[in-house]
PDB file of C-alpha atoms in Angstrom:
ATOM      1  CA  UNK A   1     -56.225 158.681 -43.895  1.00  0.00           C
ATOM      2  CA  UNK A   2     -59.830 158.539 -44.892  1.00  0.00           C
ATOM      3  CA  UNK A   3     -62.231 157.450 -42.165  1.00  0.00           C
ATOM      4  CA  UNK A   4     -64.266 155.527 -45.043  1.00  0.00           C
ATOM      5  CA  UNK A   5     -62.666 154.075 -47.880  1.00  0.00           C
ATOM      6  CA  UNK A   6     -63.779 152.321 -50.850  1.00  0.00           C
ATOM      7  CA  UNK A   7     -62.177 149.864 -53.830  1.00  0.00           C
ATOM      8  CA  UNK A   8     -61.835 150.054 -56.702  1.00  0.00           C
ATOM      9  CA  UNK A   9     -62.692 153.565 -57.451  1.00  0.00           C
ATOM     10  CA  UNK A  10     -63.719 153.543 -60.688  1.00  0.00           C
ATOM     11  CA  UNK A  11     -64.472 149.983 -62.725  1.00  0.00           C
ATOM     12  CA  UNK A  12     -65.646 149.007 -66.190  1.00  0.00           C
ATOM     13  CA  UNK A  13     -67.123 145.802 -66.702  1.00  0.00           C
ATOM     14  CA  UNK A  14     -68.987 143.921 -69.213  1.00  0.00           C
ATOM     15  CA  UNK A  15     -72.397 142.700 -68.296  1.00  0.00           C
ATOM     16  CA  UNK A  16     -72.733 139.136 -67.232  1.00  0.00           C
ATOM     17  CA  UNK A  17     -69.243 139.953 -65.296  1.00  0.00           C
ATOM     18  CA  UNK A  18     -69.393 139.262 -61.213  1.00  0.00           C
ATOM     19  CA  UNK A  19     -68.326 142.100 -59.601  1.00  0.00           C
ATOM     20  CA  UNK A  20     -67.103 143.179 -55.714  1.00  0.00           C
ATOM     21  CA  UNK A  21     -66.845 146.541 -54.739  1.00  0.00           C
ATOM     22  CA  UNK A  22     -65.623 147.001 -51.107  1.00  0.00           C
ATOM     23  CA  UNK A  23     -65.502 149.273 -47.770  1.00  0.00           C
ATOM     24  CA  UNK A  24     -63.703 149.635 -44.883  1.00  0.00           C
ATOM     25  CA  UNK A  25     -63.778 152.254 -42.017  1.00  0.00           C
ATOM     26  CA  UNK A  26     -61.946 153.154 -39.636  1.00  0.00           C
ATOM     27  CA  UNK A  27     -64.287 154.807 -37.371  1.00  0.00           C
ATOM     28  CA  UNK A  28     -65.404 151.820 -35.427  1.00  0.00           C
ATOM     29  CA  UNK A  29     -68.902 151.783 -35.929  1.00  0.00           C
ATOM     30  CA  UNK A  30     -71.423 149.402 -36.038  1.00  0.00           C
ATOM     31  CA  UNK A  31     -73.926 150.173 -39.007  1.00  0.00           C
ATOM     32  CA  UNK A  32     -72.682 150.123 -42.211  1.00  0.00           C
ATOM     33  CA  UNK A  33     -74.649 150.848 -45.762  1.00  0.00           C
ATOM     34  CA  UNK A  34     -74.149 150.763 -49.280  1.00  0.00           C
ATOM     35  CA  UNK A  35     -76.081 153.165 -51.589  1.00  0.00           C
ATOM     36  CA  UNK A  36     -76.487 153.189 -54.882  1.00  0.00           C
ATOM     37  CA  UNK A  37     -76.809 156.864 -56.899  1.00  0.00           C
ATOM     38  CA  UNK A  38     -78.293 158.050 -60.142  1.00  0.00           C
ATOM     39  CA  UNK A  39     -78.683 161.063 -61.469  1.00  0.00           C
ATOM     40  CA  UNK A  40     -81.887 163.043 -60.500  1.00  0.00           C
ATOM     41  CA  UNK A  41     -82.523 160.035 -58.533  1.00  0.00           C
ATOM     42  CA  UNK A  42     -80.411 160.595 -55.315  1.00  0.00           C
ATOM     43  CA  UNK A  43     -78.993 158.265 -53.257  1.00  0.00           C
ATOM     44  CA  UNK A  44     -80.838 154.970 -52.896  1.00  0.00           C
ATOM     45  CA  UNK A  45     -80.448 152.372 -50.294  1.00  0.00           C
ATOM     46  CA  UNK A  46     -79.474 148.316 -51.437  1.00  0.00           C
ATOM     47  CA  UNK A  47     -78.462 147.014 -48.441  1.00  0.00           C
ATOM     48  CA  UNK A  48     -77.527 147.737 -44.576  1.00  0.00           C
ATOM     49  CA  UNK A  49     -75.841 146.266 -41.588  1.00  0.00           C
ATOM     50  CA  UNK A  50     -76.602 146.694 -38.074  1.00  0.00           C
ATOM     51  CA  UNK A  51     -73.670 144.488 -36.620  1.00  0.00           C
ATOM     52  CA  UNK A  52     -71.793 141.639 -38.189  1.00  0.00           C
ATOM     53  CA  UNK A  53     -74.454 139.320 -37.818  1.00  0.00           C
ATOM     54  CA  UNK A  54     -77.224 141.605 -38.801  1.00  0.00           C
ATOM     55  CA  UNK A  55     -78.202 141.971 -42.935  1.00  0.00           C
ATOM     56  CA  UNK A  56     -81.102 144.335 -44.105  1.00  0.00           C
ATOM     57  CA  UNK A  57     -82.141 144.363 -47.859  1.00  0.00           C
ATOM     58  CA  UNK A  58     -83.245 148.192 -48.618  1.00  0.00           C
ATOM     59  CA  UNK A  59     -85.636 149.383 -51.138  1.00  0.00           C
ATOM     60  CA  UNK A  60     -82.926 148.318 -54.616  1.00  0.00           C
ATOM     61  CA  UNK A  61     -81.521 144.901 -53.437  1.00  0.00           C
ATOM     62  CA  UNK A  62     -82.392 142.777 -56.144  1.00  0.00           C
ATOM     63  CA  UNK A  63     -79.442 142.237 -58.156  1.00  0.00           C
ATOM     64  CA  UNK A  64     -76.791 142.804 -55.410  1.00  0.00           C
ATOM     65  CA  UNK A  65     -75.744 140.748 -52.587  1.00  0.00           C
ATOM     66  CA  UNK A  66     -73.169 141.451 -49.542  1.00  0.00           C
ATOM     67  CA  UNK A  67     -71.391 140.313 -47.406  1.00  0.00           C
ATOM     68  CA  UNK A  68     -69.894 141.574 -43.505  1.00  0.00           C
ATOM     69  CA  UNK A  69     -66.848 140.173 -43.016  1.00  0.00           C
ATOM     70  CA  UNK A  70     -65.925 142.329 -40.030  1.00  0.00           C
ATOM     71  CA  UNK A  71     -66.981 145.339 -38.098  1.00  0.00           C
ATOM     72  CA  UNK A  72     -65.041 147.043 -40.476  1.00  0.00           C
ATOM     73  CA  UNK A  73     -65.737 145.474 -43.797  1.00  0.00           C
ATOM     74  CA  UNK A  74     -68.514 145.834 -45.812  1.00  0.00           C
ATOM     75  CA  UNK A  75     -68.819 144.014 -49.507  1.00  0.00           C
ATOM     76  CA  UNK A  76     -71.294 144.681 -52.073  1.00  0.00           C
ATOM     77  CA  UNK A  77     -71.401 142.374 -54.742  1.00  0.00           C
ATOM     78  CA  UNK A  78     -73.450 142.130 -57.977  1.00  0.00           C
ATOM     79  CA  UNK A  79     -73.349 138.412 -59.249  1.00  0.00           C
ATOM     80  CA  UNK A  80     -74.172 139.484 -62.933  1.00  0.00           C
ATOM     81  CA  UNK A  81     -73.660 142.644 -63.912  1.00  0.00           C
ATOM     82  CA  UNK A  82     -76.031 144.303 -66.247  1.00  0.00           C
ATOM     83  CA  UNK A  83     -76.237 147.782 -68.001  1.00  0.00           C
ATOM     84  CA  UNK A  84     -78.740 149.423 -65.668  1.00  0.00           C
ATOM     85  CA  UNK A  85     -76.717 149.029 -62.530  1.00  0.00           C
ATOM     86  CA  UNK A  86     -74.298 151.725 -63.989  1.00  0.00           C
ATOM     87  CA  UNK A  87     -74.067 153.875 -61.447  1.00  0.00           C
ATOM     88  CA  UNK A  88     -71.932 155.678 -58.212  1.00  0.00           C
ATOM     89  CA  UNK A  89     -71.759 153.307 -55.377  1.00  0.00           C
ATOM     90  CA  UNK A  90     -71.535 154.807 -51.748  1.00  0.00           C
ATOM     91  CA  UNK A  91     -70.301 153.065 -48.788  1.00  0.00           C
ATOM     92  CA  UNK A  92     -71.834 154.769 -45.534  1.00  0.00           C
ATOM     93  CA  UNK A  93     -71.170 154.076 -41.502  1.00  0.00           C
ATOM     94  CA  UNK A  94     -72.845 155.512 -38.094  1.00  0.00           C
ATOM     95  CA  UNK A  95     -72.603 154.923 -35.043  1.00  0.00           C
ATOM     96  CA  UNK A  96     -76.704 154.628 -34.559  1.00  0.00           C
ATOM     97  CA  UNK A  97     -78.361 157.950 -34.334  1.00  0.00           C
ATOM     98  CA  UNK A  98     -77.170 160.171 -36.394  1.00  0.00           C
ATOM     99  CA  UNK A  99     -75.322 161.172 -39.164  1.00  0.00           C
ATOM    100  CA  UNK A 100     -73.846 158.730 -41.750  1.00  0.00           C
ATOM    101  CA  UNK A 101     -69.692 159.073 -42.491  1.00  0.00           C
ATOM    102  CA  UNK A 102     -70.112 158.564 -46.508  1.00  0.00           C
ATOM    103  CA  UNK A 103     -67.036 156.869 -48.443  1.00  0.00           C
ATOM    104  CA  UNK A 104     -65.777 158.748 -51.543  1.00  0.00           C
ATOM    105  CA  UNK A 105     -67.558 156.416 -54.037  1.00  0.00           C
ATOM    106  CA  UNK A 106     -67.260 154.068 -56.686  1.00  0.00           C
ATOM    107  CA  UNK A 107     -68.157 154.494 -60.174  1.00  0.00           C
ATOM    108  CA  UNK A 108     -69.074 151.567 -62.194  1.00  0.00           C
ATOM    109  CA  UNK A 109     -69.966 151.238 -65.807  1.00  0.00           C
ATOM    110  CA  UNK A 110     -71.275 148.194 -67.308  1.00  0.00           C
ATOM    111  CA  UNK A 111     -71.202 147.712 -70.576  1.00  0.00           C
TER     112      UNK A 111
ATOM    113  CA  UNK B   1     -95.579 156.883 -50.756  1.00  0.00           C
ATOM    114  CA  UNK B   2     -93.989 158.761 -48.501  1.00  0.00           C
ATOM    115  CA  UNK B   3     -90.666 160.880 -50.017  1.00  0.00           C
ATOM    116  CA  UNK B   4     -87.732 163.571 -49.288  1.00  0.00           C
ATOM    117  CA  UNK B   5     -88.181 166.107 -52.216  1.00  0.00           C
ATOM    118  CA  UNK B   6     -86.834 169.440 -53.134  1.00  0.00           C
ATOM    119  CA  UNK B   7     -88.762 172.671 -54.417  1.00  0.00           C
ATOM    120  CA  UNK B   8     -85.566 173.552 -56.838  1.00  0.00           C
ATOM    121  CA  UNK B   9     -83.718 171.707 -58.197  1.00  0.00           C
ATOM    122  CA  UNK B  10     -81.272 174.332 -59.427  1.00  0.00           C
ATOM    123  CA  UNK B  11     -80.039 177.475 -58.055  1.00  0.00           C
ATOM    124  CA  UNK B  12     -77.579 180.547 -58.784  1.00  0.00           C
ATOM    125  CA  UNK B  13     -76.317 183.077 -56.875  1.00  0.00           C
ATOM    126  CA  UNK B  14     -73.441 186.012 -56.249  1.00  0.00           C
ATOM    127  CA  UNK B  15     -70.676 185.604 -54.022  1.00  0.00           C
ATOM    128  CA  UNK B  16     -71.495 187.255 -50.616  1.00  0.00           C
ATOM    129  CA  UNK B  17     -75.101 186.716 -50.851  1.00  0.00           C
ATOM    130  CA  UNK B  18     -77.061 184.375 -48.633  1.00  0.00           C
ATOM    131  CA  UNK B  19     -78.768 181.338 -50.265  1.00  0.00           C
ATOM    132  CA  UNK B  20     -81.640 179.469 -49.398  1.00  0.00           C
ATOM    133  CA  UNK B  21     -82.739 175.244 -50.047  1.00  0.00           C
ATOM    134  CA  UNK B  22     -86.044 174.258 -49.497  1.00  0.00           C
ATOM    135  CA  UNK B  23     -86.940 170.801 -49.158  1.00  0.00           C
ATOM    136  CA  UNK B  24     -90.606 169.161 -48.690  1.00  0.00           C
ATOM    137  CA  UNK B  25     -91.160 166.340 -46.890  1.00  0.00           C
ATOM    138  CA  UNK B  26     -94.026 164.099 -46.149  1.00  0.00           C
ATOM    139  CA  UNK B  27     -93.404 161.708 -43.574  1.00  0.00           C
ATOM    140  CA  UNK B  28     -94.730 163.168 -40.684  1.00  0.00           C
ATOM    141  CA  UNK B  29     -93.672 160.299 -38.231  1.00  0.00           C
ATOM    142  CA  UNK B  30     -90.059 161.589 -39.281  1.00  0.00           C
ATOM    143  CA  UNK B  31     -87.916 162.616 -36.374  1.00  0.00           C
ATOM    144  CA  UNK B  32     -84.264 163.493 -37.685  1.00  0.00           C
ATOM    145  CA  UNK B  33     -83.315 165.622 -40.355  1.00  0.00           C
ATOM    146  CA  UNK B  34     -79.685 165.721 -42.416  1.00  0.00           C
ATOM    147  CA  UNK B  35     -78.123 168.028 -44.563  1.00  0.00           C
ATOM    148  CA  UNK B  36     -75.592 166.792 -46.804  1.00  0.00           C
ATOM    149  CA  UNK B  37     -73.103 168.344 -49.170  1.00  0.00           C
ATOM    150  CA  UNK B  38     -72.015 166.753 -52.186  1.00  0.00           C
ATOM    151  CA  UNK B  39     -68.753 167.895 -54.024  1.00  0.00           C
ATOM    152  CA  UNK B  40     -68.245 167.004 -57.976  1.00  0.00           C
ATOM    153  CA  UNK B  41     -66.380 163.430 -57.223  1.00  0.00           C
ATOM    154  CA  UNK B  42     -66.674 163.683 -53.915  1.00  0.00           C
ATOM    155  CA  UNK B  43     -68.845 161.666 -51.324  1.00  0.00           C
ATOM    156  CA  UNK B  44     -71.887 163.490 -49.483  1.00  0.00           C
ATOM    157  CA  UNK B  45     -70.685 165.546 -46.339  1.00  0.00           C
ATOM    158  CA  UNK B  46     -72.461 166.070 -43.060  1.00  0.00           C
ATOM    159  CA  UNK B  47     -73.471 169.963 -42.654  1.00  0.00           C
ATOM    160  CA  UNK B  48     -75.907 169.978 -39.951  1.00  0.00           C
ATOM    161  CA  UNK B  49     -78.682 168.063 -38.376  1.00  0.00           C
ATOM    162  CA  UNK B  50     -81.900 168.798 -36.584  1.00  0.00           C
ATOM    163  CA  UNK B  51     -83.988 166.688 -34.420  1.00  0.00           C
ATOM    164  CA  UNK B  52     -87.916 166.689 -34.394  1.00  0.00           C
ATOM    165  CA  UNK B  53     -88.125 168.357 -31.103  1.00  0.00           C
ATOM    166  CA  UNK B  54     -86.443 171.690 -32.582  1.00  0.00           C
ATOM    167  CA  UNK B  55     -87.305 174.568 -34.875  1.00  0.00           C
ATOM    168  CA  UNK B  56     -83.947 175.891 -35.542  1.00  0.00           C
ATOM    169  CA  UNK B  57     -80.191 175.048 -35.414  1.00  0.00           C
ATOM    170  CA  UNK B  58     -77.317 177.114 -36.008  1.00  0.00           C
ATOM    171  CA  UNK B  59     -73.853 175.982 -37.119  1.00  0.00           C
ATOM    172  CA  UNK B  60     -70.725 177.896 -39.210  1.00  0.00           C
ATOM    173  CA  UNK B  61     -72.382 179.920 -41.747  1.00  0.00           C
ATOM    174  CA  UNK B  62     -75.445 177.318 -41.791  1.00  0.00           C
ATOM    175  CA  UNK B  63     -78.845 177.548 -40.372  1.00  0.00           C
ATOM    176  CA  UNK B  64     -81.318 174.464 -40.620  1.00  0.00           C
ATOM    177  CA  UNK B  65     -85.174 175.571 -40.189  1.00  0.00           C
ATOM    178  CA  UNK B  66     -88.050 172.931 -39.366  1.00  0.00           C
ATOM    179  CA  UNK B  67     -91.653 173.386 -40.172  1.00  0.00           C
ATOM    180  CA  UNK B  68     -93.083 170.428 -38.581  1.00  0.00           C
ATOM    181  CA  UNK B  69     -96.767 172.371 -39.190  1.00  0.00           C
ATOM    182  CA  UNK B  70     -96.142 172.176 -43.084  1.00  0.00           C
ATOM    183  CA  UNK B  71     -93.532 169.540 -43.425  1.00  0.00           C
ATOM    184  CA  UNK B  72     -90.827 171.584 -44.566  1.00  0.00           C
ATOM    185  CA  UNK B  73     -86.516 171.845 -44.191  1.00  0.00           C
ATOM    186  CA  UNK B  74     -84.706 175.044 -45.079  1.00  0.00           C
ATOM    187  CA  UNK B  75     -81.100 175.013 -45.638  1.00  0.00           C
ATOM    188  CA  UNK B  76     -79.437 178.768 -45.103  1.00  0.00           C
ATOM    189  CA  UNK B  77     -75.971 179.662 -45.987  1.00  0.00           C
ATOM    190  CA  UNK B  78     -74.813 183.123 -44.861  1.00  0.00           C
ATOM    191  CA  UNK B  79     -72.438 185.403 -47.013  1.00  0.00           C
ATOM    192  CA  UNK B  80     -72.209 182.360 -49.724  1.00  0.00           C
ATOM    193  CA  UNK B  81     -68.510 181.249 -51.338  1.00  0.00           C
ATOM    194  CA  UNK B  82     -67.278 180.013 -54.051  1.00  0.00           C
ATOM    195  CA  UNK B  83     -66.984 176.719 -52.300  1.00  0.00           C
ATOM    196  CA  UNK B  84     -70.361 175.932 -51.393  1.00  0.00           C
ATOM    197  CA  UNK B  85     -71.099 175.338 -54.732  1.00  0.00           C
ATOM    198  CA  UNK B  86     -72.346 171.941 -54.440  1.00  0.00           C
ATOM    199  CA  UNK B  87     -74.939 169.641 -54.780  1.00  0.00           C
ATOM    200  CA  UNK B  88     -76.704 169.757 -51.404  1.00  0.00           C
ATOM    201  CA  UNK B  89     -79.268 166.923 -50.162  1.00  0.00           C
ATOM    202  CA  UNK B  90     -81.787 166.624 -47.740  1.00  0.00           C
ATOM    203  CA  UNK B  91     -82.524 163.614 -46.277  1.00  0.00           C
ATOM    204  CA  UNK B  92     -85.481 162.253 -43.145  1.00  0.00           C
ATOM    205  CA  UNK B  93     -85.031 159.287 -40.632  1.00  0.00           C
ATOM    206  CA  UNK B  94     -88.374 157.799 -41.393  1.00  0.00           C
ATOM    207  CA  UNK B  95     -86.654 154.319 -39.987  1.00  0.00           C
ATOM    208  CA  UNK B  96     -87.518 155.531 -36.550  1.00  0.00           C
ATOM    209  CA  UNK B  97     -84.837 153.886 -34.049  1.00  0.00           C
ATOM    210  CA  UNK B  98     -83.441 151.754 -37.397  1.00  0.00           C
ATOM    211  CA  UNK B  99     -82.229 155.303 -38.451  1.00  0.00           C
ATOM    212  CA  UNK B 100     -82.704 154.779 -41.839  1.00  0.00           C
ATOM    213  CA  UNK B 101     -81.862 157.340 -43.866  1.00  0.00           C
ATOM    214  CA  UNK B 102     -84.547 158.611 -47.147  1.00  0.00           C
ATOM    215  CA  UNK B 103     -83.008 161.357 -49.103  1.00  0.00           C
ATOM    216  CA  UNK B 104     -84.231 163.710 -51.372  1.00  0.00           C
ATOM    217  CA  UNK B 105     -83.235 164.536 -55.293  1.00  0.00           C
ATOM    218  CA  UNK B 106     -80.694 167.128 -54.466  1.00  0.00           C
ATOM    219  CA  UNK B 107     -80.253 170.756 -55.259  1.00  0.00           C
ATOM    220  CA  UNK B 108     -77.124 172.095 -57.492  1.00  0.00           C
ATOM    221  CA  UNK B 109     -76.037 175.028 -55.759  1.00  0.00           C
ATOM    222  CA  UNK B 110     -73.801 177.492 -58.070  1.00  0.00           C
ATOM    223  CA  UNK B 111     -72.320 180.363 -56.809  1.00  0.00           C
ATOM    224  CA  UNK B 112     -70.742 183.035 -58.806  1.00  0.00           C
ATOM    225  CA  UNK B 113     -67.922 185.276 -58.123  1.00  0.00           C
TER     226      UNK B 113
END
């Protein structure tokens, strides 16, 4: 089984729409992140977790939200979807210093 | 601002040769260094890492270079296949202990047989 796993994989919604995309791991590790990619932009950071109690907005936050629910769940929602948050979603996890474990990614397409 | 960026953004080459990815960077207070692989559909995948405190690091068919004198990462894949044809990113821990993670455009890697 994946180490990193994210739902749905792919989603179409219509803008306006409130949407969850989620991640779990299975690696035990602290930090978790959720990136956001475009092309010819690279991958972009929304938000980040330290620890369960510990929320960081990165440098693309507005629009998106998220929640911790457990070491091993991480939820990035956007509460009204619009066009230019198409995109591919990553879910990432380390243990501190070091590498990031990246999920397999979600693509979403608002329409 | 400070940024992670590439010199190609594109490159081709045969089976068997050796390739080379260049990425710039300007943060000088940055300490870590990633390389990532990126499959069509996939999620990005470790390669190798280097810390500040080295030059060079050697893994499976991978060699990461650090000029800390001209701010610059070099990605080297020996006797390149098929498979390493990939989208390949660079990316600097400019977060210091936060180990935030600022990565570069990416470079499409195509290797032909």
């Amino acid at each position: 089984d994946a180490d990193v796993t994210q739902t749905p994989r792919n989603r179409i919604t219509k803008t306006g729409k409130r949407i969850m995309l989620e991640c779990s791991q299975t690696k035990g590790h602290d930090r978790m992140y959720w990136y956001r990619q475009d092309p010819g932009l690279g991958l972009r950071l929304i938000y980040y977790s330290f620890d369960v109690k510990d929320i960081n907005k990165g440098e693309i936050s507005d629009g998106y939200s998220v929640s911790r629910q457990a070491q091993a769940k991480f939820s990035l929602s956007l509460e009204s979807a619009i066009p230019n948050q198409t995109a591919l979603y990553f879910c990432a996890t380390s243990a501190g210093e070091g590498e990031q474990y990246f999920g397999p990614g979600t693509r979403l397409t608002v329409t | 601002g400070e940024s992670v960026g590439l010199h190609l953004p594109t490159l081709s080459v045969q089976e068997g040769d050796n390739s080379i990815i260049n990425c710039a960077y300007s943060n000088s207070a940055s300490d870590y260094f990633i390389w990532y692989k990126q499959e069509s559909g996939k999620g990005p995948q470790f390669i190798i890492d280097i810390r500040s405190n080295m030059d060079k690091r050697q893994g499976q068919r991978v060699t990461v270079l650090l000029n800390k004198t001209v701010k610059h990462l070099s990605l080297q894949i020996a006797a390149t296949q098929p498979g390493d044809s990939a989208v390949y990113f660079c990316a600097e821990n400019s977060g210091g202990s936060n180990y935030k993670l600022t990565f570069g455009k990416g470079t499409l890697l195509t290797v032909n047989p």
